[in-house]
Structure formats: structure tokens, C-alpha cells
Short mmCIF file of C-alpha atoms and ligand atoms in Angstrom, two decimals:
data_model
loop_
_atom_site.label_atom_id
_atom_site.label_comp_id
_atom_site.label_asym_id
_atom_site.label_seq_id
_atom_site.Cartn_x
_atom_site.Cartn_y
_atom_site.Cartn_z
CA MET U 1 -169.02 107.55 -104.55
CA SER U 2 -166.49 105.09 -105.92
CA LEU U 3 -167.30 101.91 -107.82
CA VAL U 4 -169.37 99.48 -105.76
CA ASN U 5 -170.02 95.74 -105.92
CA THR U 6 -173.53 94.32 -106.33
CA LYS U 7 -174.16 93.27 -102.71
CA GLU U 8 -176.15 96.20 -101.32
CA MET U 9 -177.55 97.09 -104.75
CA PHE U 10 -179.20 93.67 -105.11
CA LYS U 11 -180.38 93.58 -101.49
CA LYS U 12 -182.27 96.83 -102.08
CA ALA U 13 -183.54 95.73 -105.49
CA TYR U 14 -184.89 92.45 -104.14
CA ALA U 15 -186.63 94.14 -101.23
CA GLY U 16 -187.98 96.91 -103.46
CA GLY U 17 -189.31 94.68 -106.25
CA TYR U 18 -187.23 96.30 -108.98
CA ALA U 19 -184.19 95.37 -111.06
CA VAL U 20 -180.95 97.15 -111.93
CA GLY U 21 -180.03 97.46 -115.60
CA ALA U 22 -176.75 95.84 -116.64
CA PHE U 23 -175.66 97.44 -119.89
CA ASN U 24 -172.78 96.28 -122.07
CA VAL U 25 -170.17 98.93 -122.74
CA ASN U 26 -167.64 99.04 -125.56
CA ASN U 27 -166.75 102.72 -126.03
CA MET U 28 -167.03 106.21 -124.59
CA GLU U 29 -170.37 107.19 -126.13
CA ILE U 30 -172.05 104.07 -124.77
CA VAL U 31 -170.68 104.66 -121.26
CA GLN U 32 -171.77 108.31 -121.40
CA GLY U 33 -175.27 107.66 -122.77
CA ILE U 34 -176.03 105.02 -120.13
CA THR U 35 -174.62 106.89 -117.14
CA GLU U 36 -176.17 110.24 -118.10
CA ALA U 37 -179.57 108.56 -118.15
CA ALA U 38 -178.95 106.78 -114.83
CA ALA U 39 -177.67 109.95 -113.16
CA GLU U 40 -180.62 112.06 -114.32
CA LEU U 41 -183.06 109.49 -112.98
CA LYS U 42 -181.01 108.79 -109.83
CA ALA U 43 -180.84 105.11 -110.68
CA PRO U 44 -178.19 102.55 -109.73
CA VAL U 45 -176.50 101.06 -112.78
CA ILE U 46 -174.22 98.18 -113.80
CA LEU U 47 -171.76 98.71 -116.64
CA GLN U 48 -170.57 95.37 -117.94
CA ALA U 49 -167.75 94.45 -120.26
CA SER U 50 -167.52 91.16 -122.12
CA ALA U 51 -164.33 89.39 -123.13
CA GLY U 52 -165.02 90.81 -126.60
CA ALA U 53 -165.27 94.33 -125.22
CA ARG U 54 -161.95 93.91 -123.41
CA LYS U 55 -160.40 92.74 -126.66
CA TYR U 56 -161.91 95.63 -128.65
CA ALA U 57 -161.39 98.56 -126.28
CA THR U 58 -158.70 97.03 -124.03
CA HIS U 59 -159.07 96.53 -120.30
CA THR U 60 -157.42 99.82 -119.35
CA TYR U 61 -159.57 102.02 -121.59
CA LEU U 62 -162.75 100.37 -120.32
CA VAL U 63 -161.77 100.74 -116.66
CA LYS U 64 -160.74 104.37 -117.13
CA LEU U 65 -163.93 105.19 -119.06
CA VAL U 66 -166.04 103.72 -116.29
CA GLU U 67 -163.95 105.44 -113.60
CA SER U 68 -164.52 108.71 -115.47
CA ALA U 69 -168.28 108.10 -115.32
CA VAL U 70 -167.97 107.60 -111.56
CA ILE U 71 -166.26 110.99 -111.27
CA GLU U 72 -168.85 112.66 -113.52
CA HIS U 73 -171.78 111.11 -111.66
CA PRO U 74 -170.79 110.81 -107.99
CA ASP U 75 -174.36 110.52 -106.73
CA ILE U 76 -175.26 107.13 -108.20
CA PRO U 77 -173.79 103.70 -107.39
CA ILE U 78 -172.02 102.21 -110.42
CA VAL U 79 -170.78 98.60 -110.71
CA LEU U 80 -168.08 97.55 -113.18
CA HIS U 81 -168.90 93.95 -114.04
CA LEU U 82 -167.27 91.28 -116.22
CA ASP U 83 -169.93 89.75 -118.49
CA HIS U 84 -169.62 86.04 -119.38
CA GLY U 85 -166.14 85.51 -117.91
CA PRO U 86 -164.89 82.41 -119.70
CA SER U 87 -162.24 81.26 -117.20
CA PHE U 88 -160.78 81.75 -113.74
CA GLU U 89 -157.84 83.57 -115.32
CA VAL U 90 -160.01 86.18 -117.06
CA CYS U 91 -162.04 86.69 -113.87
CA LYS U 92 -158.81 87.10 -111.86
CA ASP U 93 -157.47 89.60 -114.39
CA CYS U 94 -160.61 91.71 -113.96
CA ILE U 95 -160.61 91.40 -110.16
CA ASP U 96 -156.94 92.43 -110.05
CA GLY U 97 -157.63 95.19 -112.58
CA GLY U 98 -160.39 97.19 -110.89
CA PHE U 99 -163.68 95.40 -111.65
CA THR U 100 -166.06 95.23 -108.69
CA SER U 101 -168.10 92.27 -109.91
CA VAL U 102 -167.45 89.32 -112.23
CA MET U 103 -169.51 86.65 -113.92
CA PHE U 104 -167.99 83.24 -114.31
CA ASP U 105 -169.94 81.55 -117.10
CA GLY U 106 -169.59 77.81 -116.62
CA SER U 107 -172.88 77.07 -118.37
CA SER U 108 -171.20 75.08 -121.13
CA LYS U 109 -169.39 72.85 -118.62
CA SER U 110 -170.62 69.85 -116.67
CA TYR U 111 -172.46 70.62 -113.42
CA GLU U 112 -169.53 69.49 -111.27
CA GLU U 113 -167.00 71.51 -113.30
CA ASN U 114 -169.25 74.54 -113.10
CA VAL U 115 -169.46 74.15 -109.30
CA GLU U 116 -165.71 73.66 -108.94
CA GLU U 117 -164.63 76.59 -111.13
CA THR U 118 -167.28 78.96 -109.81
CA ARG U 119 -166.20 78.14 -106.25
CA LYS U 120 -162.59 78.93 -107.16
CA VAL U 121 -163.57 82.31 -108.63
CA VAL U 122 -165.72 83.11 -105.58
CA GLU U 123 -162.89 82.24 -103.20
CA TYR U 124 -160.55 84.62 -104.97
CA ALA U 125 -163.08 87.40 -105.63
CA HIS U 126 -164.38 87.60 -102.07
CA LYS U 127 -160.87 88.30 -100.75
CA TYR U 128 -161.07 91.56 -102.70
CA ASN U 129 -164.71 92.42 -101.96
CA VAL U 130 -165.71 91.56 -105.54
CA THR U 131 -169.10 89.89 -106.04
CA VAL U 132 -169.61 86.91 -108.35
CA GLU U 133 -172.44 85.91 -110.70
CA ALA U 134 -172.65 82.37 -112.07
CA GLU U 135 -174.96 80.64 -114.54
CA LEU U 136 -176.98 77.44 -114.35
CA GLY U 137 -178.78 76.23 -117.45
CA LYS U 138 -178.14 77.46 -120.95
CA LEU U 139 -179.80 80.32 -122.78
CA ALA U 140 -181.37 79.04 -125.94
CA GLY U 141 -183.03 80.38 -129.04
CA ILE U 142 -186.79 80.06 -128.68
CA GLU U 143 -186.89 77.40 -131.38
CA ASP U 144 -185.10 75.16 -128.90
CA ALA U 145 -187.49 75.97 -126.14
CA VAL U 146 -190.99 75.54 -127.43
CA ASN U 147 -192.91 72.44 -126.38
CA VAL U 148 -189.95 70.15 -126.85
CA ASP U 149 -189.37 68.03 -123.80
CA ALA U 150 -185.94 66.85 -124.87
CA ASP U 151 -184.75 70.42 -124.83
CA LYS U 152 -185.78 70.99 -121.22
CA ALA U 153 -182.12 70.64 -120.39
CA GLN U 154 -181.67 74.15 -121.77
CA PHE U 155 -183.74 75.60 -118.98
CA THR U 156 -182.37 75.90 -115.47
CA ASP U 157 -183.28 72.93 -113.30
CA PRO U 158 -184.66 74.42 -110.07
CA GLY U 159 -183.67 71.20 -108.30
CA GLU U 160 -180.00 72.14 -108.68
CA VAL U 161 -179.96 75.74 -107.49
CA GLN U 162 -179.70 75.26 -103.71
CA ASP U 163 -176.83 72.81 -104.00
CA PHE U 164 -175.07 75.08 -106.50
CA VAL U 165 -175.38 78.25 -104.45
CA THR U 166 -174.41 76.55 -101.19
CA ARG U 167 -171.37 74.81 -102.62
CA THR U 168 -170.07 77.80 -104.61
CA GLY U 169 -170.90 80.70 -102.28
CA VAL U 170 -171.88 82.71 -105.35
CA ASP U 171 -173.62 86.10 -104.89
CA SER U 172 -176.14 85.94 -107.75
CA LEU U 173 -177.32 83.41 -110.30
CA ALA U 174 -178.21 83.75 -113.98
CA ILE U 175 -180.94 81.34 -115.00
CA ALA U 176 -182.38 80.22 -118.32
CA ILE U 177 -186.15 80.69 -118.59
CA GLY U 178 -186.55 81.24 -122.34
CA THR U 179 -184.63 84.45 -123.03
CA SER U 180 -181.80 84.31 -125.55
CA HIS U 181 -178.95 86.52 -126.68
CA GLY U 182 -179.21 88.68 -129.77
CA ALA U 183 -181.94 90.46 -131.73
CA TYR U 184 -183.90 87.41 -132.94
CA LYS U 185 -185.47 85.89 -129.86
CA PHE U 186 -188.79 84.71 -131.26
CA LYS U 187 -190.08 83.82 -134.69
CA PRO U 188 -192.61 86.12 -136.37
CA GLY U 189 -196.12 85.15 -135.33
CA GLN U 190 -194.86 83.17 -132.37
CA ASN U 191 -196.29 83.97 -128.98
CA PRO U 192 -193.35 85.08 -126.79
CA GLN U 193 -193.21 83.04 -123.60
CA LEU U 194 -190.93 82.91 -120.58
CA ARG U 195 -190.92 80.13 -117.98
CA PHE U 196 -192.06 82.18 -114.99
CA ASP U 197 -192.84 78.89 -113.25
CA ILE U 198 -189.11 78.10 -113.21
CA LEU U 199 -188.26 81.57 -111.90
CA LYS U 200 -190.86 81.16 -109.15
CA GLU U 201 -189.58 77.73 -108.17
CA VAL U 202 -185.98 78.96 -108.11
CA SER U 203 -186.91 81.88 -105.88
CA ASP U 204 -188.94 79.63 -103.57
CA ARG U 205 -185.87 77.47 -103.15
CA LEU U 206 -183.55 80.47 -102.69
CA PRO U 207 -185.51 83.02 -100.67
CA GLY U 208 -184.02 86.52 -100.92
CA PHE U 209 -181.36 85.44 -103.40
CA PRO U 210 -180.75 87.71 -106.44
CA ILE U 211 -181.47 86.20 -109.85
CA VAL U 212 -180.07 87.53 -113.14
CA LEU U 213 -181.76 87.60 -116.54
CA HIS U 214 -179.50 87.50 -119.59
CA GLY U 215 -180.72 87.98 -123.14
CA ALA U 216 -183.26 90.52 -121.92
CA SER U 217 -183.32 93.07 -124.73
CA SER U 218 -186.79 94.05 -125.86
CA VAL U 219 -185.62 94.90 -129.40
CA PRO U 220 -187.61 98.15 -129.76
CA GLN U 221 -189.37 98.10 -133.12
CA GLU U 222 -188.79 101.81 -133.67
CA PHE U 223 -185.05 101.11 -133.91
CA VAL U 224 -185.53 98.00 -136.03
CA ARG U 225 -187.58 100.13 -138.44
CA MET U 226 -184.92 102.85 -138.37
CA VAL U 227 -182.18 100.36 -139.23
CA ASN U 228 -184.23 98.87 -142.07
CA GLU U 229 -185.42 102.23 -143.41
CA PHE U 230 -181.89 103.57 -143.72
CA GLY U 231 -180.17 100.75 -145.54
CA GLY U 232 -179.89 98.03 -142.89
CA LYS U 233 -181.24 94.51 -143.09
CA MET U 234 -182.66 93.14 -139.87
CA PRO U 235 -185.93 91.51 -140.84
CA ASP U 236 -187.99 89.92 -138.09
CA ALA U 237 -185.87 91.12 -135.18
CA ILE U 238 -188.01 90.42 -132.10
CA GLY U 239 -187.25 90.79 -128.38
CA ILE U 240 -188.72 90.09 -124.96
CA PRO U 241 -191.98 92.01 -124.36
CA GLU U 242 -191.41 94.78 -121.87
CA GLU U 243 -194.24 93.70 -119.59
CA MET U 244 -192.55 90.31 -119.12
CA LEU U 245 -189.33 92.01 -118.10
CA ARG U 246 -191.25 94.19 -115.66
CA GLU U 247 -192.87 91.07 -114.23
CA ALA U 248 -189.46 89.42 -113.80
CA ALA U 249 -188.11 92.57 -112.13
CA SER U 250 -190.96 92.50 -109.61
CA MET U 251 -190.02 88.91 -108.75
CA ALA U 252 -186.52 87.70 -107.77
CA VAL U 253 -184.73 89.13 -110.82
CA CYS U 254 -182.42 91.91 -109.61
CA LYS U 255 -180.25 92.33 -112.73
CA ILE U 256 -181.48 92.62 -116.31
CA ASN U 257 -178.85 92.37 -119.05
CA VAL U 258 -179.13 94.54 -122.14
CA ASP U 259 -176.72 94.73 -125.04
CA SER U 260 -178.63 94.19 -128.31
CA ASP U 261 -180.93 97.18 -127.68
CA LEU U 262 -177.90 99.46 -127.28
CA ARG U 263 -176.48 98.14 -130.54
CA LEU U 264 -179.79 98.75 -132.29
CA ALA U 265 -180.14 102.29 -130.94
CA MET U 266 -176.61 103.12 -131.95
CA THR U 267 -176.76 101.53 -135.39
CA GLY U 268 -180.20 102.93 -136.20
CA SER U 269 -179.26 106.47 -135.27
CA VAL U 270 -175.90 106.37 -137.07
CA ARG U 271 -177.56 105.01 -140.22
CA LYS U 272 -180.23 107.70 -140.04
CA HIS U 273 -177.67 110.44 -139.50
CA MET U 274 -175.53 109.29 -142.42
CA ALA U 275 -178.53 109.03 -144.73
CA GLU U 276 -179.92 112.44 -143.79
CA HIS U 277 -176.58 114.25 -143.76
CA PRO U 278 -174.45 112.84 -146.57
CA ASP U 279 -172.12 115.83 -146.26
CA HIS U 280 -171.23 115.18 -142.59
CA PHE U 281 -167.88 113.62 -141.86
CA ASP U 282 -167.25 114.69 -138.26
CA PRO U 283 -167.67 111.57 -136.08
CA ARG U 284 -168.90 113.75 -133.24
CA GLN U 285 -172.03 114.47 -135.26
CA TYR U 286 -173.19 110.90 -135.82
CA LEU U 287 -171.74 109.46 -132.62
CA GLY U 288 -173.42 112.31 -130.76
CA ASP U 289 -176.75 111.15 -132.16
CA ALA U 290 -175.92 107.59 -131.16
CA ARG U 291 -175.11 108.70 -127.61
CA ASP U 292 -178.41 110.59 -127.40
CA ALA U 293 -180.32 107.54 -128.65
CA ILE U 294 -178.68 105.35 -126.01
CA LYS U 295 -179.52 107.84 -123.30
CA THR U 296 -183.19 107.95 -124.36
CA LEU U 297 -183.34 104.15 -124.54
CA VAL U 298 -181.83 103.71 -121.06
CA GLU U 299 -184.14 106.35 -119.57
CA HIS U 300 -187.10 104.46 -121.00
CA LYS U 301 -185.86 101.16 -119.56
CA ILE U 302 -185.27 102.64 -116.11
CA ASN U 303 -188.72 104.21 -116.05
CA THR U 304 -190.86 101.53 -117.59
CA VAL U 305 -189.06 98.19 -117.30
CA LEU U 306 -186.57 98.23 -114.43
CA GLY U 307 -188.44 100.44 -111.97
CA CYS U 308 -185.18 101.66 -110.41
CA ALA U 309 -185.56 105.43 -110.86
CA GLY U 310 -184.84 107.26 -107.60
CA LYS U 311 -183.29 104.14 -106.01
CA ALA U 312 -179.66 105.36 -106.10
O1 LIG M 401 -174.05 88.31 -123.86
C1 LIG M 401 -173.25 88.77 -124.66
C2 LIG M 401 -173.17 90.23 -124.86
O2 LIG M 401 -174.13 90.66 -125.77
C3 LIG M 401 -171.78 90.62 -125.23
O3 LIG M 401 -171.53 90.41 -126.57
O4 LIG M 401 -169.35 89.19 -126.56
O5 LIG M 401 -170.13 90.42 -128.61
O6 LIG M 401 -169.37 91.69 -126.59
P1 LIG M 401 -170.01 90.42 -127.13
P1 LIG M 402 -179.27 90.80 -125.25
O1 LIG M 402 -178.61 90.20 -126.45
O2 LIG M 402 -180.70 90.40 -125.15
O3 LIG M 402 -179.10 92.28 -125.18
O4 LIG M 402 -178.54 90.18 -123.95
C1 LIG M 402 -177.36 90.74 -123.46
C2 LIG M 402 -176.73 89.91 -122.41
O5 LIG M 402 -177.29 88.98 -121.86
C3 LIG M 402 -175.36 90.25 -122.02
O6 LIG M 402 -174.83 89.35 -121.11
ZN1 LIG M 403 -175.52 87.33 -121.42
#
């Protein structure tokens, strides 16, 4: 199987009441850990690269790493997706350079600018069979989202989604329902909440249309403890409860974005390895542990959060 776009993947996910994991990739061990887990569980998977990842690893290395995973694991569908594409030019670069899906993130622009630029990306991408994700609303830290009416603007306005999707021709839509990027999504003692009412209203207005959830790391406490135990400092790192993600996956959410959890797994296991083996200086030893931790984490997500095992 070669790289695929998200079209069929999302159609099946929507119908089956599960979501596909979209994992951020920055180097070889991350690509390997994720795809080994997906292949063993026969799960579809999305590997996504941010602008930062392209700067760090370079476009060519990322594409070749992902193409290598496709060769190693021919039995599962793999998407290579641009995460948070900041402009038409970056999206075009990725479309021309082998990506099968791109996100144009116009969430910081005015509604009309977002429509206009997303439409332009869609027009170009569809010529090359590349699918496009866009974003409406802005992800916010939970402190911006709790009981403060004035901050409602941060959440996606369900009243806008039909017009946006019709005018842009976009293939999937990221919405803001209370998730946020990073490892500090809620304050200690705060009751984590997502606006499932907004998700429901969006899906009622867009029947059968795939929705994307960004900022969806669950911040596993075992890795937070590991980081802190072995010299790190990440007090009060809190993520989205897994049962909420599972609930979203059973609704219209077809793509769940995870980056912070991979960072935590990698950092925790490298810290632990270094602390326990002060004599080791072969990177394959500690990066091997990091790769194993990522694989275990992704297996857990596929089995207990995404529900996409056996759906390849
Ligand atoms: O949503 C953002 C992702 O976590 C990517 O982060 O831009 O630091 O690669 P990054
Ligand atoms: P997390 O920071 O919750 O992992 O979100 C990642 C993400 O949304 C990438 O686009
Ligand atoms: Zn994101």
C-alpha cells in the first residue's frame, strides 16, 4: 500500500464510530514507534508534521522516513499530513513534495480570510488528490474557557460550519470545544470539561462530515511522574481524560491529534534511562527505550481511546 489521503479512512471511521490517531513526527524513532504499534494492531494511522518539524528534520528526511514506514508496513493505510499549515505556500510545498493531506490553519484570521485562503488551498490540493483539513474557532487554555461568556468566541460557532464547509470544499474540520495544545490543559483540582454540546450541534449541521480534535493528549500521569522522578520539572501537567476522547471518537470526531503525549513518553524514558545507566553513551540505548515507550503509548491509545484496532 502506498501513502493514502484521509478520504476513505474518515468515511470508515465515521461509519464505524471510531477515530484515527494523528501523531506528530519529528525523527526516526518516533515514526518507528508509532507505525510498529499501528501495524501490530492493524490500525490505520496518520503521521503529521508541523512547520516546526519540517524546520527541524527537513521536508525530505520526514517524507523519506514516512515512505520507509510505508515500505516496512505495507498492510496498513498511512497518511502523511501537514499539521497547522500556516500559509498557502507551505501547503503547496507539502502537496508538491509528497504529502497526502494538509491542514490550512486560518484560525487566527478573520472568518472571510479563513474561507478565502482555505478555498484556495482546497482548489490546489484536490487537483493532486490531497485532502484538506481546516479550523474554525480557536483552541484555548481552559482558563479562557470556563464560565466566561466573553470568551465564547474561542469555541467554534456551530452557526458558521455549514457556510464554511460549503464555500471552501474542505474535507474535514478542526473545531474548538475546550481542548488545548500542550501538557497543561486544566488546572489542578479543576473538573475537566469539553463542550460536547458544540460537537453535537456541529455534527447535526454537517451529517457524515469528519471532525478533528486538536490538543487531545491525555498526558498520562505515569510519564509525568517519570519525568519528575528523574530530574524533570513538569508540575501539574494535566490532559484530557481518556473517556472523553473515547466519547468524542464515538461521535463525529474521526481524527484525534496527539503530540504532547509522545514528547512525554520520549522524555520520561530518556531521563529514566540516563539516570539508571550513567555509564551509557550509545544513543541507540536511550533512544531505543524512547521508541519502545512510544510504541506502548500508541498501542494503548489505539486499543482504549481510538477504537481503530483491526480497521486497517
Ligand atoms: O499542535 C502543535 C503540535 O504539537 C506541533 O508542535 O509546532 O512544536 O512541532 P510544534
Ligand atoms: P497535544 O498538545 O494535546 O498533543 O495536541 C497536539 C496537536 O493538536 C497537534 O496538532
Ligand atoms: Zn493542533
